[in-house]
PDB file of C-alpha atoms in Angstrom:
ATOM      1  CA  ALA A   1     -24.087  10.994  16.874  1.00  0.00           C
ATOM      2  CA  GLN A   2     -20.970  11.269  14.818  1.00  0.00           C
ATOM      3  CA  SER A   3     -19.437  14.506  13.579  1.00  0.00           C
ATOM      4  CA  VAL A   4     -16.309  15.693  11.811  1.00  0.00           C
ATOM      5  CA  THR A   5     -14.571  19.044  11.951  1.00  0.00           C
ATOM      6  CA  GLN A   6     -11.767  20.200   9.719  1.00  0.00           C
ATOM      7  CA  LEU A   7      -9.835  23.167  11.035  1.00  0.00           C
ATOM      8  CA  GLY A   8      -9.173  25.609   8.227  1.00  0.00           C
ATOM      9  CA  SER A   9     -11.406  25.751   5.194  1.00  0.00           C
ATOM     10  CA  HIS A  10      -8.403  26.870   3.149  1.00  0.00           C
ATOM     11  CA  VAL A  11      -4.719  26.049   3.602  1.00  0.00           C
ATOM     12  CA  SER A  12      -1.825  27.387   1.535  1.00  0.00           C
ATOM     13  CA  VAL A  13       1.644  25.880   1.500  1.00  0.00           C
ATOM     14  CA  SER A  14       4.743  26.445  -0.559  1.00  0.00           C
ATOM     15  CA  GLU A  15       5.897  23.764  -2.954  1.00  0.00           C
ATOM     16  CA  GLY A  16       8.200  21.419  -1.042  1.00  0.00           C
ATOM     17  CA  ALA A  17       6.807  22.397   2.357  1.00  0.00           C
ATOM     18  CA  LEU A  18       5.033  20.154   4.830  1.00  0.00           C
ATOM     19  CA  VAL A  19       1.317  19.636   4.296  1.00  0.00           C
ATOM     20  CA  LEU A  20      -0.807  19.326   7.454  1.00  0.00           C
ATOM     21  CA  LEU A  21      -4.586  19.114   7.192  1.00  0.00           C
ATOM     22  CA  ARG A  22      -6.445  18.772  10.461  1.00  0.00           C
ATOM     23  CA  CYS A  23      -9.391  16.529  11.212  1.00  0.00           C
ATOM     24  CA  ASN A  24     -11.142  15.927  14.515  1.00  0.00           C
ATOM     25  CA  TYR A  25     -14.065  13.599  14.957  1.00  0.00           C
ATOM     26  CA  SER A  26     -16.709  12.758  17.476  1.00  0.00           C
ATOM     27  CA  SER A  27     -17.957   9.206  17.823  1.00  0.00           C
ATOM     28  CA  SER A  28     -19.367   7.224  20.722  1.00  0.00           C
ATOM     29  CA  VAL A  29     -18.084   3.951  19.307  1.00  0.00           C
ATOM     30  CA  PRO A  30     -14.780   2.977  17.658  1.00  0.00           C
ATOM     31  CA  PRO A  31     -14.624   4.913  14.415  1.00  0.00           C
ATOM     32  CA  TYR A  32     -13.513   4.117  10.924  1.00  0.00           C
ATOM     33  CA  LEU A  33     -11.759   7.130   9.447  1.00  0.00           C
ATOM     34  CA  PHE A  34     -11.122   8.164   5.869  1.00  0.00           C
ATOM     35  CA  TRP A  35      -9.444  10.907   3.863  1.00  0.00           C
ATOM     36  CA  TYR A  36     -10.661  11.655   0.360  1.00  0.00           C
ATOM     37  CA  VAL A  37      -9.306  14.062  -2.249  1.00  0.00           C
ATOM     38  CA  GLN A  38     -11.366  15.897  -4.840  1.00  0.00           C
ATOM     39  CA  TYR A  39      -9.869  17.586  -7.888  1.00  0.00           C
ATOM     40  CA  PRO A  40     -11.896  20.263  -9.690  1.00  0.00           C
ATOM     41  CA  ASN A  41     -15.037  18.965 -11.367  1.00  0.00           C
ATOM     42  CA  GLN A  42     -14.333  15.393 -10.344  1.00  0.00           C
ATOM     43  CA  GLY A  43     -15.635  12.960  -7.792  1.00  0.00           C
ATOM     44  CA  LEU A  44     -13.901  12.076  -4.549  1.00  0.00           C
ATOM     45  CA  GLN A  45     -11.030   9.605  -4.487  1.00  0.00           C
ATOM     46  CA  LEU A  46      -9.927   7.640  -1.436  1.00  0.00           C
ATOM     47  CA  LEU A  47      -6.510   8.681  -0.133  1.00  0.00           C
ATOM     48  CA  LEU A  48      -6.325   6.406   2.891  1.00  0.00           C
ATOM     49  CA  LYS A  49      -8.399   4.821   5.625  1.00  0.00           C
ATOM     50  CA  TYR A  50      -8.061   3.659   9.210  1.00  0.00           C
ATOM     51  CA  THR A  51     -10.113   0.697  10.389  1.00  0.00           C
ATOM     52  CA  THR A  52      -8.148  -1.193  13.019  1.00  0.00           C
ATOM     53  CA  GLY A  53      -4.535  -1.994  13.820  1.00  0.00           C
ATOM     54  CA  ALA A  54      -1.631   0.339  13.144  1.00  0.00           C
ATOM     55  CA  THR A  55      -2.548   3.915  13.936  1.00  0.00           C
ATOM     56  CA  LEU A  56      -0.219   5.399  11.323  1.00  0.00           C
ATOM     57  CA  VAL A  57      -1.795   4.825   7.946  1.00  0.00           C
ATOM     58  CA  LYS A  58      -0.055   5.369   4.631  1.00  0.00           C
ATOM     59  CA  GLY A  59      -2.006   6.253   1.530  1.00  0.00           C
ATOM     60  CA  ILE A  60      -1.543   7.173  -2.084  1.00  0.00           C
ATOM     61  CA  ASN A  61       0.519  10.081  -3.403  1.00  0.00           C
ATOM     62  CA  GLY A  62       2.802  10.138  -0.341  1.00  0.00           C
ATOM     63  CA  PHE A  63       0.100  11.065   2.171  1.00  0.00           C
ATOM     64  CA  GLU A  64      -0.247   9.545   5.592  1.00  0.00           C
ATOM     65  CA  ALA A  65      -2.452  10.066   8.623  1.00  0.00           C
ATOM     66  CA  GLU A  66      -2.252   9.108  12.262  1.00  0.00           C
ATOM     67  CA  PHE A  67      -5.209   8.040  14.366  1.00  0.00           C
ATOM     68  CA  LYS A  68      -4.923   9.494  17.866  1.00  0.00           C
ATOM     69  CA  LYS A  69      -7.762   8.242  20.013  1.00  0.00           C
ATOM     70  CA  SER A  70      -6.886  10.424  23.008  1.00  0.00           C
ATOM     71  CA  GLU A  71      -7.077  13.531  20.825  1.00  0.00           C
ATOM     72  CA  THR A  72      -9.944  12.255  18.647  1.00  0.00           C
ATOM     73  CA  SER A  73      -7.873  13.330  15.664  1.00  0.00           C
ATOM     74  CA  PHE A  74      -6.899  11.962  12.268  1.00  0.00           C
ATOM     75  CA  HIS A  75      -4.664  14.627  10.739  1.00  0.00           C
ATOM     76  CA  LEU A  76      -3.368  14.224   7.192  1.00  0.00           C
ATOM     77  CA  THR A  77       0.269  14.967   6.381  1.00  0.00           C
ATOM     78  CA  LYS A  78       2.690  14.902   3.494  1.00  0.00           C
ATOM     79  CA  PRO A  79       6.367  15.801   3.942  1.00  0.00           C
ATOM     80  CA  SER A  80       6.764  17.752   0.719  1.00  0.00           C
ATOM     81  CA  ALA A  81       3.949  19.404  -1.217  1.00  0.00           C
ATOM     82  CA  HIS A  82       3.723  19.145  -4.991  1.00  0.00           C
ATOM     83  CA  MET A  83       1.768  21.425  -7.273  1.00  0.00           C
ATOM     84  CA  SER A  84      -0.409  18.450  -8.168  1.00  0.00           C
ATOM     85  CA  ASP A  85      -1.573  18.218  -4.533  1.00  0.00           C
ATOM     86  CA  ALA A  86      -3.751  21.311  -4.943  1.00  0.00           C
ATOM     87  CA  ALA A  87      -7.282  20.027  -4.382  1.00  0.00           C
ATOM     88  CA  GLU A  88     -10.118  19.765  -1.861  1.00  0.00           C
ATOM     89  CA  TYR A  89      -9.603  17.291   0.978  1.00  0.00           C
ATOM     90  CA  PHE A  90     -12.383  15.685   2.973  1.00  0.00           C
ATOM     91  CA  CYS A  91     -12.134  13.787   6.222  1.00  0.00           C
ATOM     92  CA  ALA A  92     -14.903  11.286   6.938  1.00  0.00           C
ATOM     93  CA  VAL A  93     -15.965   9.063   9.839  1.00  0.00           C
ATOM     94  CA  SER A  94     -18.205   6.049  10.051  1.00  0.00           C
ATOM     95  CA  SER A  95     -18.889   3.348  12.595  1.00  0.00           C
ATOM     96  CA  TRP A  96     -20.776   0.095  12.808  1.00  0.00           C
ATOM     97  CA  GLY A  97     -24.445   0.761  12.205  1.00  0.00           C
ATOM     98  CA  ASP A  98     -23.957   4.359  11.063  1.00  0.00           C
ATOM     99  CA  LYS A  99     -23.546   5.935   7.670  1.00  0.00           C
ATOM    100  CA  VAL A 100     -20.438   7.874   6.799  1.00  0.00           C
ATOM    101  CA  ILE A 101     -20.263  11.541   7.816  1.00  0.00           C
ATOM    102  CA  PHE A 102     -18.070  13.939   5.851  1.00  0.00           C
ATOM    103  CA  GLY A 103     -16.310  17.009   7.138  1.00  0.00           C
ATOM    104  CA  PRO A 104     -16.785  20.361   5.394  1.00  0.00           C
ATOM    105  CA  GLY A 105     -13.530  20.009   3.465  1.00  0.00           C
ATOM    106  CA  THR A 106     -10.227  21.872   3.292  1.00  0.00           C
ATOM    107  CA  SER A 107      -9.052  23.483   0.087  1.00  0.00           C
ATOM    108  CA  LEU A 108      -5.295  23.108  -0.328  1.00  0.00           C
ATOM    109  CA  SER A 109      -3.351  25.566  -2.459  1.00  0.00           C
ATOM    110  CA  VAL A 110       0.300  24.989  -3.340  1.00  0.00           C
ATOM    111  CA  ILE A 111       2.373  28.070  -4.063  1.00  0.00           C
ATOM    112  CA  PRO A 112       5.278  27.647  -6.488  1.00  0.00           C
TER     113      PRO A 112
ATOM    114  CA  SER B   1     -12.125  -3.914 -12.009  1.00  0.00           C
ATOM    115  CA  GLN B   2     -15.068  -1.883 -10.816  1.00  0.00           C
ATOM    116  CA  THR B   3     -16.101   1.329 -12.523  1.00  0.00           C
ATOM    117  CA  ILE B   4     -18.858   3.849 -11.977  1.00  0.00           C
ATOM    118  CA  HIS B   5     -20.373   6.020 -14.670  1.00  0.00           C
ATOM    119  CA  GLN B   6     -22.450   9.146 -14.265  1.00  0.00           C
ATOM    120  CA  TRP B   7     -24.101  11.218 -16.952  1.00  0.00           C
ATOM    121  CA  PRO B   8     -24.462  13.830 -18.084  1.00  0.00           C
ATOM    122  CA  ALA B   9     -21.348  15.650 -16.855  1.00  0.00           C
ATOM    123  CA  THR B  10     -23.022  19.051 -17.004  1.00  0.00           C
ATOM    124  CA  LEU B  11     -26.624  20.118 -17.307  1.00  0.00           C
ATOM    125  CA  VAL B  12     -28.388  23.465 -17.494  1.00  0.00           C
ATOM    126  CA  GLN B  13     -32.116  23.290 -16.895  1.00  0.00           C
ATOM    127  CA  PRO B  14     -34.839  25.928 -16.423  1.00  0.00           C
ATOM    128  CA  VAL B  15     -36.853  26.169 -13.237  1.00  0.00           C
ATOM    129  CA  GLY B  16     -39.849  23.878 -13.347  1.00  0.00           C
ATOM    130  CA  SER B  17     -38.351  21.403 -15.797  1.00  0.00           C
ATOM    131  CA  PRO B  18     -37.884  17.700 -15.008  1.00  0.00           C
ATOM    132  CA  LEU B  19     -34.583  16.047 -14.150  1.00  0.00           C
ATOM    133  CA  SER B  20     -33.091  12.625 -14.646  1.00  0.00           C
ATOM    134  CA  LEU B  21     -29.516  11.780 -13.697  1.00  0.00           C
ATOM    135  CA  GLU B  22     -28.237   8.281 -14.194  1.00  0.00           C
ATOM    136  CA  CYS B  23     -25.500   6.282 -12.518  1.00  0.00           C
ATOM    137  CA  THR B  24     -24.335   2.779 -13.333  1.00  0.00           C
ATOM    138  CA  VAL B  25     -21.737   0.569 -11.704  1.00  0.00           C
ATOM    139  CA  GLU B  26     -19.796  -2.184 -13.436  1.00  0.00           C
ATOM    140  CA  GLY B  27     -17.693  -5.010 -12.098  1.00  0.00           C
ATOM    141  CA  THR B  28     -19.523  -5.659  -8.852  1.00  0.00           C
ATOM    142  CA  SER B  29     -22.853  -7.085  -7.813  1.00  0.00           C
ATOM    143  CA  ASN B  30     -25.360  -5.933  -5.216  1.00  0.00           C
ATOM    144  CA  PRO B  31     -23.539  -2.714  -4.377  1.00  0.00           C
ATOM    145  CA  ASN B  32     -24.871  -0.141  -1.968  1.00  0.00           C
ATOM    146  CA  LEU B  33     -25.577   2.990  -3.988  1.00  0.00           C
ATOM    147  CA  TYR B  34     -25.651   6.611  -2.873  1.00  0.00           C
ATOM    148  CA  TRP B  35     -26.567  10.043  -4.222  1.00  0.00           C
ATOM    149  CA  TYR B  36     -24.797  13.041  -2.704  1.00  0.00           C
ATOM    150  CA  ARG B  37     -25.149  16.736  -3.432  1.00  0.00           C
ATOM    151  CA  GLN B  38     -22.319  19.195  -3.046  1.00  0.00           C
ATOM    152  CA  ALA B  39     -23.320  22.836  -3.033  1.00  0.00           C
ATOM    153  CA  ALA B  40     -20.707  25.457  -3.917  1.00  0.00           C
ATOM    154  CA  GLY B  41     -18.178  25.831  -1.104  1.00  0.00           C
ATOM    155  CA  ARG B  42     -19.918  23.300   1.094  1.00  0.00           C
ATOM    156  CA  GLY B  43     -19.498  19.681   2.051  1.00  0.00           C
ATOM    157  CA  LEU B  44     -21.344  16.605   0.909  1.00  0.00           C
ATOM    158  CA  GLN B  45     -24.982  16.070   1.729  1.00  0.00           C
ATOM    159  CA  LEU B  46     -26.336  12.533   1.497  1.00  0.00           C
ATOM    160  CA  LEU B  47     -29.613  12.567  -0.435  1.00  0.00           C
ATOM    161  CA  PHE B  48     -30.522   8.908  -0.972  1.00  0.00           C
ATOM    162  CA  TYR B  49     -29.045   5.484  -0.511  1.00  0.00           C
ATOM    163  CA  SER B  50     -30.066   2.029  -1.661  1.00  0.00           C
ATOM    164  CA  VAL B  51     -29.105  -1.415  -0.431  1.00  0.00           C
ATOM    165  CA  GLY B  52     -30.924  -3.295  -3.191  1.00  0.00           C
ATOM    166  CA  ILE B  53     -33.292  -3.125  -6.162  1.00  0.00           C
ATOM    167  CA  GLY B  54     -36.329  -1.037  -5.352  1.00  0.00           C
ATOM    168  CA  GLN B  55     -35.034  -0.184  -1.861  1.00  0.00           C
ATOM    169  CA  ILE B  56     -34.543   3.553  -1.428  1.00  0.00           C
ATOM    170  CA  SER B  57     -33.909   5.503   1.758  1.00  0.00           C
ATOM    171  CA  SER B  58     -34.260   9.265   1.757  1.00  0.00           C
ATOM    172  CA  GLU B  59     -32.085  11.305   4.037  1.00  0.00           C
ATOM    173  CA  VAL B  60     -33.428  14.778   3.414  1.00  0.00           C
ATOM    174  CA  PRO B  61     -36.988  15.795   2.462  1.00  0.00           C
ATOM    175  CA  GLN B  62     -36.722  17.649  -0.794  1.00  0.00           C
ATOM    176  CA  ASN B  63     -37.799  18.105  -4.360  1.00  0.00           C
ATOM    177  CA  LEU B  64     -35.915  15.032  -5.537  1.00  0.00           C
ATOM    178  CA  SER B  65     -36.549  11.290  -5.729  1.00  0.00           C
ATOM    179  CA  ALA B  66     -34.420   8.264  -6.503  1.00  0.00           C
ATOM    180  CA  SER B  67     -35.030   4.876  -8.046  1.00  0.00           C
ATOM    181  CA  ARG B  68     -33.060   1.695  -8.508  1.00  0.00           C
ATOM    182  CA  PRO B  69     -34.636  -0.266 -11.348  1.00  0.00           C
ATOM    183  CA  GLN B  70     -31.682  -2.636 -11.737  1.00  0.00           C
ATOM    184  CA  ASP B  71     -28.985  -3.923  -9.404  1.00  0.00           C
ATOM    185  CA  ARG B  72     -26.299  -1.577 -10.694  1.00  0.00           C
ATOM    186  CA  GLN B  73     -28.381   1.375 -11.850  1.00  0.00           C
ATOM    187  CA  PHE B  74     -29.349   4.347  -9.709  1.00  0.00           C
ATOM    188  CA  ILE B  75     -31.425   7.250 -10.986  1.00  0.00           C
ATOM    189  CA  LEU B  76     -32.009  10.672  -9.456  1.00  0.00           C
ATOM    190  CA  SER B  77     -35.133  12.494 -10.599  1.00  0.00           C
ATOM    191  CA  SER B  78     -37.247  15.543 -10.126  1.00  0.00           C
ATOM    192  CA  LYS B  79     -40.608  16.473 -11.597  1.00  0.00           C
ATOM    193  CA  LYS B  80     -40.027  20.233 -11.276  1.00  0.00           C
ATOM    194  CA  LEU B  81     -36.624  21.721 -10.592  1.00  0.00           C
ATOM    195  CA  LEU B  82     -36.095  24.608  -8.188  1.00  0.00           C
ATOM    196  CA  LEU B  83     -33.264  27.125  -8.218  1.00  0.00           C
ATOM    197  CA  SER B  84     -32.041  25.590  -4.973  1.00  0.00           C
ATOM    198  CA  ASP B  85     -31.504  22.257  -6.733  1.00  0.00           C
ATOM    199  CA  SER B  86     -28.379  23.633  -8.409  1.00  0.00           C
ATOM    200  CA  GLY B  87     -25.223  21.870  -7.335  1.00  0.00           C
ATOM    201  CA  PHE B  88     -22.764  19.105  -8.015  1.00  0.00           C
ATOM    202  CA  TYR B  89     -24.387  15.663  -7.794  1.00  0.00           C
ATOM    203  CA  LEU B  90     -22.261  12.673  -7.018  1.00  0.00           C
ATOM    204  CA  CYS B  91     -23.121   9.016  -7.232  1.00  0.00           C
ATOM    205  CA  ALA B  92     -21.139   6.552  -5.128  1.00  0.00           C
ATOM    206  CA  TRP B  93     -21.065   2.871  -4.266  1.00  0.00           C
ATOM    207  CA  ASN B  94     -19.565   0.533  -1.740  1.00  0.00           C
ATOM    208  CA  SER B  95     -20.020  -3.092  -0.870  1.00  0.00           C
ATOM    209  CA  GLU B  96     -20.118  -5.020   2.339  1.00  0.00           C
ATOM    210  CA  GLN B  97     -16.874  -6.916   2.556  1.00  0.00           C
ATOM    211  CA  GLY B  98     -16.508  -7.570   6.252  1.00  0.00           C
ATOM    212  CA  THR B  99     -17.905  -4.462   7.846  1.00  0.00           C
ATOM    213  CA  LEU B 100     -19.902  -2.083   5.674  1.00  0.00           C
ATOM    214  CA  ALA B 101     -18.896   0.908   7.738  1.00  0.00           C
ATOM    215  CA  ALA B 102     -15.239   0.186   6.969  1.00  0.00           C
ATOM    216  CA  SER B 103     -15.852  -0.067   3.246  1.00  0.00           C
ATOM    217  CA  PRO B 104     -14.790   3.120   1.455  1.00  0.00           C
ATOM    218  CA  LEU B 105     -17.036   4.881  -1.014  1.00  0.00           C
ATOM    219  CA  HIS B 106     -16.194   4.949  -4.716  1.00  0.00           C
ATOM    220  CA  PHE B 107     -17.430   8.047  -6.471  1.00  0.00           C
ATOM    221  CA  GLY B 108     -18.407   8.880 -10.018  1.00  0.00           C
ATOM    222  CA  ASN B 109     -17.171  12.059 -11.668  1.00  0.00           C
ATOM    223  CA  GLY B 110     -20.346  13.932 -10.881  1.00  0.00           C
ATOM    224  CA  THR B 111     -22.960  15.994 -12.707  1.00  0.00           C
ATOM    225  CA  ARG B 112     -22.897  19.753 -12.395  1.00  0.00           C
ATOM    226  CA  LEU B 113     -26.492  20.952 -12.496  1.00  0.00           C
ATOM    227  CA  THR B 114     -27.354  24.602 -12.990  1.00  0.00           C
ATOM    228  CA  VAL B 115     -30.991  25.554 -12.668  1.00  0.00           C
ATOM    229  CA  THR B 116     -31.754  28.903 -14.316  1.00  0.00           C
TER     230      THR B 116
END
């Protein structure tokens, strides 16, 4: 069975600082990995996804994530946080024959 | 381009009243459709999904039901709401282009339901 953990239900960073949101997954078959962002009272929006190929994936709004199979991780980073990055972030995993599983989410606050 | 619409955006209903939430998708055909619930401070719980008209799979036994009367229409219903049905309900779709599991979900803006 697949599972996703996100270390830290709440992360605070200063504006301009590095953003690092952690995601670890469990899957018995090659996974497909996703990061979604949710702004208040809105649905989720895809930030980026990893399917196959290059392990460093670039997404929208300056975010990127690296798939590390040996660490079963897919951490999300952004070099410099903006106030507009304050939102809830969800990591998700799926694989062939299985439905997508979402992590519990990490709430990101950006301090001016 | 594809769009997804959900309504209403907010809803306050008394315990024991019926519920009907509607979701429609435009710009694609034969999408897979999903209903998720997001309780306050918690992650997403898959409630129902549908791969075609009239085909509904339930993930969690509960007070809710879903129907898909048309290809791009997905309805979430209840005959009698419970307090525990309060939450943020999200409709989503994806389509099988290559591998379904690799196809990202596209979400509506959600309905915030408060049962009083």
